[in-house]
Each structure stands twice: as C-alpha cells, then as structure tokens.
XYZ file of C-alpha atoms in Angstrom:
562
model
C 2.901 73.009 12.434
C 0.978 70.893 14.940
C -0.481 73.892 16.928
C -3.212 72.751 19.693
C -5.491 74.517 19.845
C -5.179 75.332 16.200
C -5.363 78.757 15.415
C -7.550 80.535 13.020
C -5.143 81.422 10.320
C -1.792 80.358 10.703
C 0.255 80.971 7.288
C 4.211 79.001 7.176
C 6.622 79.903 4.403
C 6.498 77.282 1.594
C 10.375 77.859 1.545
C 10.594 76.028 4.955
C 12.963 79.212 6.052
C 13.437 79.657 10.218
C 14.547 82.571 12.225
C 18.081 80.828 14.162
C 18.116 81.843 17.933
C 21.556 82.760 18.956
C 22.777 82.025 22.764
C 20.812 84.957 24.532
C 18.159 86.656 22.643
C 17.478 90.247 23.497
C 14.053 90.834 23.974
C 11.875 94.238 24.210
C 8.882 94.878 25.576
C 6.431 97.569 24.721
C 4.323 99.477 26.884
C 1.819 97.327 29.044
C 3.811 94.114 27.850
C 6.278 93.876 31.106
C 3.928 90.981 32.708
C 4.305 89.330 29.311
C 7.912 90.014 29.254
C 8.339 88.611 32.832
C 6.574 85.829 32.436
C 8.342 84.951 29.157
C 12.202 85.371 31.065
C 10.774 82.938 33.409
C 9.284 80.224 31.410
C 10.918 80.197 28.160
C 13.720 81.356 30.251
C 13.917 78.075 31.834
C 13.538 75.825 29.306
C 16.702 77.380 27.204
C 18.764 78.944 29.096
C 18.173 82.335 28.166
C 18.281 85.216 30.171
C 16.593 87.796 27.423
C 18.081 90.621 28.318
C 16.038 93.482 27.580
C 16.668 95.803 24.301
C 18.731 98.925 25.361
C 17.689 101.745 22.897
C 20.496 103.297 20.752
C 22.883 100.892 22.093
C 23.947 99.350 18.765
C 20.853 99.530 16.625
C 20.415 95.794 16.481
C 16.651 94.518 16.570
C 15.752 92.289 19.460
C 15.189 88.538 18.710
C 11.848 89.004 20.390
C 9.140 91.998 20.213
C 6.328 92.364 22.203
C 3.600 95.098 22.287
C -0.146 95.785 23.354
C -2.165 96.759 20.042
C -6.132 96.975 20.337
C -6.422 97.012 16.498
C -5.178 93.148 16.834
C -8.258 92.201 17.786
C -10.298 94.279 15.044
C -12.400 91.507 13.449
C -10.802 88.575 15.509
C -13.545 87.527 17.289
C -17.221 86.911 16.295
C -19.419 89.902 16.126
C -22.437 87.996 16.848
C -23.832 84.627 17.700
C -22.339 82.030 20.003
C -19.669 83.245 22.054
C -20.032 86.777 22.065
C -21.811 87.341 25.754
C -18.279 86.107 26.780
C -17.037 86.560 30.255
C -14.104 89.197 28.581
C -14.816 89.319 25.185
C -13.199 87.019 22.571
C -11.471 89.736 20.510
C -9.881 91.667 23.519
C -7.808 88.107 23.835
C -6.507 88.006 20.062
C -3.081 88.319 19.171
C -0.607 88.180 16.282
C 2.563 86.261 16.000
C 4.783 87.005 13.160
C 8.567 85.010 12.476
C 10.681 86.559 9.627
C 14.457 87.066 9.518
C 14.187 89.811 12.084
C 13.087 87.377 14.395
C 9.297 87.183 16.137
C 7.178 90.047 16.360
C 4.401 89.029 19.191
C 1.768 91.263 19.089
C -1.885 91.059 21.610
C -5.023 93.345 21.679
C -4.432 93.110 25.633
C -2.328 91.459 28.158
C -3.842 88.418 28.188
C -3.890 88.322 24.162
C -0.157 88.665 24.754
C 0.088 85.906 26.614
C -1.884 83.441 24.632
C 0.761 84.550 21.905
C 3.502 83.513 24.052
C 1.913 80.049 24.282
C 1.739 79.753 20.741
C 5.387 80.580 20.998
C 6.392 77.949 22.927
C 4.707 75.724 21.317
C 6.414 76.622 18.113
C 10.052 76.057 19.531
C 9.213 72.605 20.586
C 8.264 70.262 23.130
C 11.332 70.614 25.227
C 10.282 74.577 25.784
C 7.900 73.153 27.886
C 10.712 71.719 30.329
C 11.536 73.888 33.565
C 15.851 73.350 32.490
C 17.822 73.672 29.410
C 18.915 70.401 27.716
C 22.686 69.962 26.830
C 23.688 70.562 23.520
C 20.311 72.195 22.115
C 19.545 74.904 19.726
C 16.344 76.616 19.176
C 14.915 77.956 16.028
C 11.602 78.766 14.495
C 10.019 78.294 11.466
C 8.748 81.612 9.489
C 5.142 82.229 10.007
C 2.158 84.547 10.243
C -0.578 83.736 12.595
C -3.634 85.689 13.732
C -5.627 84.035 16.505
C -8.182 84.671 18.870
C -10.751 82.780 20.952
C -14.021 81.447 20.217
C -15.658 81.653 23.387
C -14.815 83.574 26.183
C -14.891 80.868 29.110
C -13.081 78.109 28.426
C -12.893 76.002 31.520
C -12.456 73.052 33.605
C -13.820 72.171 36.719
C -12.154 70.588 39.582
C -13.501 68.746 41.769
C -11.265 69.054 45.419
C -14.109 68.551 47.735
C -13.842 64.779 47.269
C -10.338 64.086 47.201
C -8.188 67.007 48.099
C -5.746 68.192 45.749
C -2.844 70.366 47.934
C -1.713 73.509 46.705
C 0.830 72.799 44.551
C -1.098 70.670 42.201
C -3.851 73.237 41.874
C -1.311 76.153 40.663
C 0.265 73.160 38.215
C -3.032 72.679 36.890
C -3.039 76.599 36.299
C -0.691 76.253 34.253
C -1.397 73.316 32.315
C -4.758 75.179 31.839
C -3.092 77.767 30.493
C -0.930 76.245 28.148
C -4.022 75.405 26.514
C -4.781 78.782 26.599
C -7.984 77.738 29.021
C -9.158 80.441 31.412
C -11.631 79.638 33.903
C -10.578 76.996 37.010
C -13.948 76.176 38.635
C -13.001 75.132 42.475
C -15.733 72.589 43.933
C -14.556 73.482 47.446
C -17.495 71.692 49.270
C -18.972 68.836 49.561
C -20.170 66.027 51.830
C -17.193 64.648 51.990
C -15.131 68.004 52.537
C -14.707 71.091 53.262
C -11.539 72.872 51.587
C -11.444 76.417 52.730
C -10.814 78.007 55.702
C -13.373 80.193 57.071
C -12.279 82.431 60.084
C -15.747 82.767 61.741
C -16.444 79.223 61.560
C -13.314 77.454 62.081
C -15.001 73.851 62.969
C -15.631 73.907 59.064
C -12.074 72.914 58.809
C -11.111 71.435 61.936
C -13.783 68.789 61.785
C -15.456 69.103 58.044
C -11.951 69.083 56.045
C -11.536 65.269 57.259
C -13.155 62.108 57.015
C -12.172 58.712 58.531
C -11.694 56.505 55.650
C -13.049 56.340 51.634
C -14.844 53.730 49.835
C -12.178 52.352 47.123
C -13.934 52.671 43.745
C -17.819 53.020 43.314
C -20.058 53.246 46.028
C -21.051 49.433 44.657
C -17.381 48.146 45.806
C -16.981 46.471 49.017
C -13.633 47.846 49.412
C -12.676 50.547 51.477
C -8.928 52.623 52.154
C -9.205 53.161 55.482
C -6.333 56.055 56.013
C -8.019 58.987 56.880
C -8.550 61.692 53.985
C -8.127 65.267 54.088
C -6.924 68.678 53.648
C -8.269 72.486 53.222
C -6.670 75.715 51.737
C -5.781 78.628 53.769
C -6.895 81.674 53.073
C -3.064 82.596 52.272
C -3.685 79.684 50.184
C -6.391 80.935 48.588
C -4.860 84.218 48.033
C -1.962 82.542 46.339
C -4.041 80.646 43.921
C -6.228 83.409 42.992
C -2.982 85.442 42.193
C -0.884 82.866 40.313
C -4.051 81.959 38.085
C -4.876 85.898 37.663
C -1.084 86.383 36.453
C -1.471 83.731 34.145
C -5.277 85.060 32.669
C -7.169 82.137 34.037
C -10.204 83.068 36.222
C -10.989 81.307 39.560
C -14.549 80.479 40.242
C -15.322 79.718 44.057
C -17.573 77.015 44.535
C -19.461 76.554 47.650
C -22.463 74.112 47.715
C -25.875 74.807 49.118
C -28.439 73.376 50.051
C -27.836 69.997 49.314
C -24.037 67.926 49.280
C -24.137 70.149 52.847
C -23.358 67.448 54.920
C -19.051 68.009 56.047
C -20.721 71.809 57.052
C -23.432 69.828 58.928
C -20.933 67.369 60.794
C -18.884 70.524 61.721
C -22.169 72.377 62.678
C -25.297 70.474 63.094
C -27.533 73.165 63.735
C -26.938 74.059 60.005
C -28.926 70.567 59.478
C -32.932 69.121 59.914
C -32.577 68.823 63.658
C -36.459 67.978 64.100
C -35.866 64.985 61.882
C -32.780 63.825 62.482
C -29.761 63.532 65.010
C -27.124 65.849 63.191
C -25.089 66.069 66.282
C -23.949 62.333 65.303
C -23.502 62.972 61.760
C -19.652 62.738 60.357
C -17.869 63.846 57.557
C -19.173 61.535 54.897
C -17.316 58.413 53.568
C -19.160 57.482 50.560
C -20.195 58.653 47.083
C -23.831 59.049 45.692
C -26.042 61.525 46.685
C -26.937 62.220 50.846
C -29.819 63.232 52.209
C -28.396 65.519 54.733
C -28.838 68.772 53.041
C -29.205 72.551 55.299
C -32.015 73.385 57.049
C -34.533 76.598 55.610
C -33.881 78.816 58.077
C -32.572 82.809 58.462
C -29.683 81.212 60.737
C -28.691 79.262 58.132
C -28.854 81.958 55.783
C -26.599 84.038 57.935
C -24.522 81.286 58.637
C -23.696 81.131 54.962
C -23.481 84.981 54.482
C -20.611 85.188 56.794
C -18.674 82.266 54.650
C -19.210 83.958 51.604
C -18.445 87.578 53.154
C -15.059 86.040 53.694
C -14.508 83.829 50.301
C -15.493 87.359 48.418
C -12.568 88.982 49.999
C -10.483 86.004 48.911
C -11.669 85.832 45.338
C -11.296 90.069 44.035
C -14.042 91.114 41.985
C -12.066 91.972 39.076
C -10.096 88.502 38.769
C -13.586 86.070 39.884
C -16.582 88.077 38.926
C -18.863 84.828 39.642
C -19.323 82.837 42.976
C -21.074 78.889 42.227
C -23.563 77.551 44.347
C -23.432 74.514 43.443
C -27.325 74.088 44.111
C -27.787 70.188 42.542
C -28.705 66.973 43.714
C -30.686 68.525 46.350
C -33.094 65.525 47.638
C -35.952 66.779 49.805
C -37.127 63.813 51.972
C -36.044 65.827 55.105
C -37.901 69.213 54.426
C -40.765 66.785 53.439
C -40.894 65.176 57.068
C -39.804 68.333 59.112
C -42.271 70.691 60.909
C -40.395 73.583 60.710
C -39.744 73.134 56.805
C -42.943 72.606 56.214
C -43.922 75.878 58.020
C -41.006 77.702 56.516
C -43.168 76.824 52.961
C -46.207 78.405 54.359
C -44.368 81.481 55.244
C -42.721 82.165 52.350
C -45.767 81.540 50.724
C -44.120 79.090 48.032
C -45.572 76.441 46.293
C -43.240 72.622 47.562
C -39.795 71.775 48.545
C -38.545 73.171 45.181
C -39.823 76.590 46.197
C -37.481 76.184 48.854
C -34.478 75.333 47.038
C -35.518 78.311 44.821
C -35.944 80.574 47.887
C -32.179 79.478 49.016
C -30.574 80.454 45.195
C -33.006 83.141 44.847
C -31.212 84.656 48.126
C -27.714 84.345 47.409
C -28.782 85.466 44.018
C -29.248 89.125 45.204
C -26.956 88.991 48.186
C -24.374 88.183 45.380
C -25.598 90.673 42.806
C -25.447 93.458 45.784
C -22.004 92.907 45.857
C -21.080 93.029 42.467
C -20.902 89.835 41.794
C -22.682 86.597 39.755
C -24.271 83.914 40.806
C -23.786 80.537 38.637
C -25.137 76.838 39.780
C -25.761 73.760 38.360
C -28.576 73.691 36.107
C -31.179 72.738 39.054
C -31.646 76.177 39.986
C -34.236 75.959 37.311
C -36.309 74.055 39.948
C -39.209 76.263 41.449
C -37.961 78.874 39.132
C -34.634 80.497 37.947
C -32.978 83.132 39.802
C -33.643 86.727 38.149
C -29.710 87.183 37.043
C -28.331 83.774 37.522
C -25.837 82.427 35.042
C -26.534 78.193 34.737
C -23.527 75.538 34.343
C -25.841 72.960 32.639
C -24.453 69.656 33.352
C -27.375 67.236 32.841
C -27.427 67.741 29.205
C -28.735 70.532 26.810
C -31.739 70.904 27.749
C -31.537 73.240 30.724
C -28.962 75.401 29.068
C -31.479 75.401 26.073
C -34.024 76.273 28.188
C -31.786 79.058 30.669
C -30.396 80.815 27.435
C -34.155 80.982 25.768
C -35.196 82.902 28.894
C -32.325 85.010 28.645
C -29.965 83.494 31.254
C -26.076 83.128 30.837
C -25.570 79.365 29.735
C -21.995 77.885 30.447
C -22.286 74.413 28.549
C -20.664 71.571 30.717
C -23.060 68.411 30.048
C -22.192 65.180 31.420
C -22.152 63.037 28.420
C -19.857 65.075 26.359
C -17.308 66.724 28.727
C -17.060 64.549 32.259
C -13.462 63.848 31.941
C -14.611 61.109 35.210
C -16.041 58.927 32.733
C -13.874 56.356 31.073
C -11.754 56.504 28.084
C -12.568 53.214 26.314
C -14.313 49.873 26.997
C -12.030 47.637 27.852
C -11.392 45.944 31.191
C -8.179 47.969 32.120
C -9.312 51.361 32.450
C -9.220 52.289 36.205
C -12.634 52.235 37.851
C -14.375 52.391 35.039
C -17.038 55.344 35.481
C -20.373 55.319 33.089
C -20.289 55.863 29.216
C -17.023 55.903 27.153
C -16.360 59.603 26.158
C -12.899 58.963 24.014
C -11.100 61.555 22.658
C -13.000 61.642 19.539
C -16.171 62.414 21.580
C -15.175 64.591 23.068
C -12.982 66.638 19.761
C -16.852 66.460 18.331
C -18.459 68.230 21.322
C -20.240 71.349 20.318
C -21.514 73.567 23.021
C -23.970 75.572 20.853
C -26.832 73.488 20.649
C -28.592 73.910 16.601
C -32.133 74.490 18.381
C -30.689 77.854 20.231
C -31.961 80.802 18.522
C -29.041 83.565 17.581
C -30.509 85.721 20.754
C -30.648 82.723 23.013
C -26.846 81.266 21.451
C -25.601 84.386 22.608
C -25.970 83.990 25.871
C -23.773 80.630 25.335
C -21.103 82.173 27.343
C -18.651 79.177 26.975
C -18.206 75.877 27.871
C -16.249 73.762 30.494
C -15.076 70.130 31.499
C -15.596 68.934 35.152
C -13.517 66.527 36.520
C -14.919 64.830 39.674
C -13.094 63.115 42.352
C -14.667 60.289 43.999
C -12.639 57.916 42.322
C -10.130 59.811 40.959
C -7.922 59.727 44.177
C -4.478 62.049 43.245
C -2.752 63.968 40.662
C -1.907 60.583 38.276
C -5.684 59.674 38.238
C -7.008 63.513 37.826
C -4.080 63.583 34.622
C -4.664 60.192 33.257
C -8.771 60.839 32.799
C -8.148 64.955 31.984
C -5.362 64.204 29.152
C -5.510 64.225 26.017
C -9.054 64.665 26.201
C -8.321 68.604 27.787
C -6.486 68.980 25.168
C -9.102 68.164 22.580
C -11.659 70.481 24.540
C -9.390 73.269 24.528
C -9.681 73.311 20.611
C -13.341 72.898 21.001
C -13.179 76.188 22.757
C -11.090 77.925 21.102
C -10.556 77.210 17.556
C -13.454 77.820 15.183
C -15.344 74.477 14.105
C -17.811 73.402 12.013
C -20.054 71.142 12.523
C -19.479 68.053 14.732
C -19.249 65.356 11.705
C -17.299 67.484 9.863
C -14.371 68.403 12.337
C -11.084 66.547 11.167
C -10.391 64.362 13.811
C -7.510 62.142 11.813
C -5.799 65.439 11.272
C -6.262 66.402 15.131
C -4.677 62.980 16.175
C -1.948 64.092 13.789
C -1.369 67.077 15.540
C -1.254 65.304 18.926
C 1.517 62.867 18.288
C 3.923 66.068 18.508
C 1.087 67.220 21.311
C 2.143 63.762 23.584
C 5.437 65.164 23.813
C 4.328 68.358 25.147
C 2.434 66.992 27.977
C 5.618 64.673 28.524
C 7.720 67.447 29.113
C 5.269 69.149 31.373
C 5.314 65.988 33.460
C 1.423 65.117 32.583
C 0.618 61.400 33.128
C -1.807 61.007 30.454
C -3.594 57.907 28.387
C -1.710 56.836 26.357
C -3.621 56.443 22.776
C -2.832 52.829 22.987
C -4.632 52.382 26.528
C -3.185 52.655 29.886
C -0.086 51.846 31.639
C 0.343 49.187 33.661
C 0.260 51.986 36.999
C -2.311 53.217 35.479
C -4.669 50.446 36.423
C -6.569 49.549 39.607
C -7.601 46.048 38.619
C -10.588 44.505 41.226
C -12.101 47.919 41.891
C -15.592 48.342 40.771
C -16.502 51.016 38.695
C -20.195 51.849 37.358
C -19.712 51.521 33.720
C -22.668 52.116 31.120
C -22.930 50.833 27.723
C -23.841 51.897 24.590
C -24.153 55.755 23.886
C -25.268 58.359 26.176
C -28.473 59.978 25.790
C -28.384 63.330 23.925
C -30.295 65.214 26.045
C-alpha cells in the first residue's frame, strides 16, 4: 500500500482479502481513546458519511467495525533506544501505535493519545484518497485491505517552520496547515511571528506593536533585485483569542506550537512601533517604518535594561498564550544580527564596557544569554537560530541550525539540543527545478529527490553528541511566497518527502529508494488533491502557478555541504 510516511513494518495479506465497511460502522473506544474517537466521528466522519455510533455493551454481542484503545506495551521496542532521535521532545516510542485489519474489522491500538492518532492517519490513508475529503461522494463504498502494521517515529520533532512575519497568513490557513501537518503525522509548527516587516501578535501592554508594526505600505514584488513593487498595503496580526485558538486546535491534533519572537536583530516593525526600542544616538528611529523590503536591516534593538523589560513584558504575555505543557520552547530568533549600529553608538559601546564583554557579539550573547534564564525560570526552553553560538552559547539553549551542519555539529558536541533545519537541504523557499517557469526562482534547486535524501544526523556526530539531534524541521519563508497557493506550491510534495525523512527509518542517503517513493506518491497526489493542496505538479508548474517577469535570486550548481 502506498503509505507516506512509510511505516516500519507494515505486513498485507498475500490473499489480497479486505474487511467490507457496511453503511454505519459502530465504533468503541477504550479508556483514554475518546479524543481519538472524537476526532475520528469528525474527520472520517465527514468524508463517508458515517456517524460511528459508539459500541453499546451487551446490546447484541456484535464487534464494532472499529476498536480503539491506549496500550503502553505498543510502544515496547518501537522506538530507538539510543542514538539519533532519542533526546526527542516526547519520546519516539510513547507515539507508536498498532493497526491491525482482519475480518473483525480494524483493531487501532497507540502507546498514548497521540500514538492513537497517528494510527488514525494511517487509517485514512488506507481507505483512500477521498477519506481525505470534508463530504461523502455519491455512490461510494469503503473497504480495507487486511494488514498488520507497527509504527512509530524516528525522531521526536518533526517540523516545519512558517514564516508569517513576512507575508501574513490569517487564521484559517494556519489551523489548515495544522492539519495538513498532521496528516503527515508532523508535530511541531514553528510560528516566525516577527520580523521587520511585521509584527503578528497582539501584545496588550504594547498595543502600537500591532496598530503600527502589523502593517507596511507596500512590498517589493519578487527579490529585493526586482524593480517591481505591489503597492497595496500588507498586513495582519493574531489576537490573542487567535492565538489561543491555534495553540488549542494544533494541541488537539498532537502538533506543538513554537512561538517565535525575534531579537535583537530583524527588530525593526517593533522599532517603527516604538523607537526607543532602537539606536537613538545613531539614528532617527522616530522616522523609521514598517519595512518594505527583503534582505537583512540594520535596524536591530538597542542594549539596554529598557529594552530588556520591554521584551519581558511581550513574552510574559506570549507564555500565557502558548501553555507550558503544549509549547515547552519559546524561539528567539537571534540571526542575521548586523552590528554597524552598536559599533557607532556611545551608549553600546559603554554598555560593552559594563558588562565587561569582549565586542558586539558579546552583546548579542548577553541579549540570548538573558532570555535564556528568564525563559528557563519559567519552565521553559529557549531555541534560536544557530547564531547564538556567537560570543558564546547560552548555558541550556536548544539551536535550530539553519546555515548548514556545522553549528548543529558543533551545539550537539558541546552538549546542546540540535534541531537540524539547514538551508540547503530543507528551505522549501528555494526552487523546485531549473527551468525558467518556476515562480521567483529563489537560490539552489532542492527537488524532491533532495530533499527524500536529506539526513539530519550528520556521520561526524558522535553517538553522545547524535543524541542530542532532537529532530529536524523545514522552514518555509515568505518574502516571496505571497499567499496560501505559493506557501503550498513550494511546501508540496517536498513536505511530504520530509515527513518520511522524519519519521520512517532510513538508511543512508544513496541508498534510500527514491523510484519506489515516487511510486508511492502518485496515489500520494491524490491525497493532497482531496485536501485541496495546490502543489507542483511532478511535471512542473501550472500555468497560475507562474509569475513570469519577476526576478528571483537563483544559484547554480549544488549547494555547499556545510
């Protein structure tokens, strides 16, 4: 069966046998498995037609079509004991499950809830693409073939970042992506909530962050080389009801939401909204707008203890937003941080002498190094882009390393948390082929091959320091991906070939099957037609797909392993 991602042991019946589905199964649901159960009724539910009435005992001794129970002992020997991917973010095992389909009908079982509900992906994928479709066709019959499958995760944080700073994506298209992310049975939604060019989240205390930093005048169309520009206004924030909503629609669905808030640097839609936040000794911040073009600004937050507080009080309120339990680590950002201001300002300069650190890096140190414990005091986890390395890593900070290996290789040896996200494996921004009509075409082509032969545990890492691998993620960013048709047409198929990456075990890169994974996704297309997902097309794009005469920033040949 063409399973994606494909499980770890998935035995059919040579015999070809399947378990028919009469008009309204009966289901029952174990102890702890109601969510499951719920969730099941409402998706599958949809899709067929089926109310699933649940099993009444003693009522006329008939099984139910459909079984589902929490079982720890599923997850006995499911996930790895040791090595890469066991300093997960859950735990690998505690998300396995088992799916059996005999003549009794399917027996779903999952070492937790959330194993249960990976099953009952697995499930849906079994019964066919239209299960995926939010109304019953006419005329159709579901059935499923006999099978025994025993599956768990590789790594415990399987993720993709979004990038909503740049271009906003409302509401609705963030909880779709939740469950497109889930499908996949990927966990983790990383939120890049601020930027220069945004601000996405409302902050009570500081309400100019949205009223002035959520909006800019107009966007450069393409690259920042194109002369073009689309000059409607761009905007948009989350409330904290928003927020709220998000949170709890992803945590129903076992997908973790990671808060991302950027400091010190891409600062400068917080500085328009507040320019005391900025360098005011070397530069006018009170003229400074919500920025309108891509690259990296020089506007980045002054080094002082207002600042600090400043940024205290938005995070007092985002921790409030984002439970402990469901978003156990807070990103700050912390990249692309240049430091030509603090360089050429008096105070910054005497801010170095008082803290008593060595440059401009100790500074951007001193800023991560802060939030670090504030964080930690509060029971949470700091995480940042792989420049937090600069002037010296954070005692406790977990590193998305995005400019390659190398500082993951380096965070992990030290004994940091690693979440492996670099650029020129697993930018889903960067174009699908070479050819003159992909869409603002974005530096090397990463096709779907690529990125199927991604592996996120460098061979260098030691078995201590490949422990600390906690998981890997893709990042899609915005600046020229400008709504939901250009964020699905460069995320799929190639989500869809990182979710297996993440999930199924793999050997090594040249040896992973890639003409039986393309097999796999010809039934796959069909899924993600169903669910409405404007992908690639294997062929190239679609005609709409295009933005012919918009400059891109392609690069050729292959991207540096680095």
């Amino acid at each position: 069966m063409d399973l994606i991602p494909a499980p770890r042991l998935a035995d059919f019946h040579e015999g070809g046998l399947r378990f028919e589905f009469g008009p309204d199964p009966v289901l029952a649901a174990g102890p702890g498995a109601g969510g499951a159960a719920r969730r099941l009724r409402r998706e599958l539910g949809g899709a067929t037609g089926w109310s699933l009435p649940p099993a009444t005992a003693g009522a006329d001794g008939a099984v139910a079509a459909i079984r589902l129970r929490i079982d720890p002992a599923v997850g006995a020997g499911q996930g790895p004991e040791s090595g890469p991917g066991s300093a997960s973010v859950s735990g690998p095992a505690s998300e396995a499950y088992a799916l059996t389909v005999d003549r009794t009908g399917v027996e779903l079982a999952g070492a937790s809830e959330a194993g249960l509900f990976w099953g009952v992906q697995t499930l849906r994928q079994l019964l066919g693409p239209d299960a995926h479709r939010k109304a019953p066709l006419p005329g159709r019959t579901w059935s499923l073939p006999y099978v025994r499958i025993a599956d768990a995760p590789r790594f415990g944080w399987r993720g993709l970042m979004l990038d909503v700073a740049r271009h906003f994506m409302p509401k609705d298209g963030v909880l779709r992506y939740i469950d497109l992310l889930a499908a996949h049975k990927l966990n983790v939604l990383h939120l890049h909530l601020t930027d220069d060019q945004g601000w996405r989240v409302e902050i009570k205390r500081h309400p100019r962050l949205t009223e002035v930093g959520a909006w800019r005048a107009r966007s450069r169309w393409g690259h920042r080389a194109s002369p073009l520009w689309n000059e409607t206004p761009h905007g948009g924030y989350y409330t904290q009801d928003d927020i709220r909503e998000i949170v709890a629609y992803a945590a129903e669905r076992h997908v973790r939401v990671v808060p991302e808030i950027d400091l010190p640097g891409h600062s400068q839609a917080a500085i328009a909204a507040y320019p005391e936040l900025g360098n005011t000794d070397v530069v006018d911040t009170s003229a400074l707008e919500v920025w309108n073009d891509w690259g990296i600004n020089e506007n980045v937050l002054a080094p002082t203890e207002a600042v600090l507080r400043f940024y205290e009080g938005v995070f007092e309120e985002l921790l409030e937003l984002f439970p402990a339990e469901v978003s156990p680590f807070v990103h700050v950002g912390g990249d692309e941080c240049p430091k030509a201001q603090w360089r050429a300002s008096a105070a910054a300069q005497e801010r170095i002498r008082e803290l008593g650190v060595d440059d401009e890096d100790g500074l951007q140190s001193w800023f991560i190094r802060h939030f670090d414990t504030w964080l930690a005091e509060r029971g949470r986890r700091l995480i940042g882009w792989d420049e937090i390395l600069e002037g010296g890593l954070a005692p406790g900070a977990a590193v998305s390393s995005w400019r390659g290996y190398g500082g993951g290789i380096a965070a992990a040896e030290a004994g940091h948390d690693v979440v492996m996200c670099p650029e020129q494996h697993v930018y889903l921004d960067y174009r699908q082929a070479g050819g003159p009509e992909e869409p603002v075409p974005i530096a090397y082509v990463r096709t779907l091959e690529d990125v199927y032969r991604f592996e996120p545990v460098p061979p260098k890492l030691s078995p201590e320091a490949a422990a600390h691998v906690l998981g890997a993620q893709a990042n899609v960013w915005t600046e020229v991906t400008e709504d939901q048709a250009r964020v699905d047409y460069q995320a799929f198929p190639r989500l869809a070939a990182f979710a297996e990456v993440v999930w199924s075990p793999q050997p090594a890169p040249e040896e992973r099957d890639f003409a039986r994974f393309e097999e796999r996704m010809a039934a796959h297309y069909a899924r993600l037609d169903a669910l409405g997902v404007g992908y690639r097309p294997p062929g190239g794009p679609r005609p709409w797909q295009r933005r012919p005469g918009v400059l891109g920033r392609p690069k050729e040949g292959a991207p540096p392993n680095v």
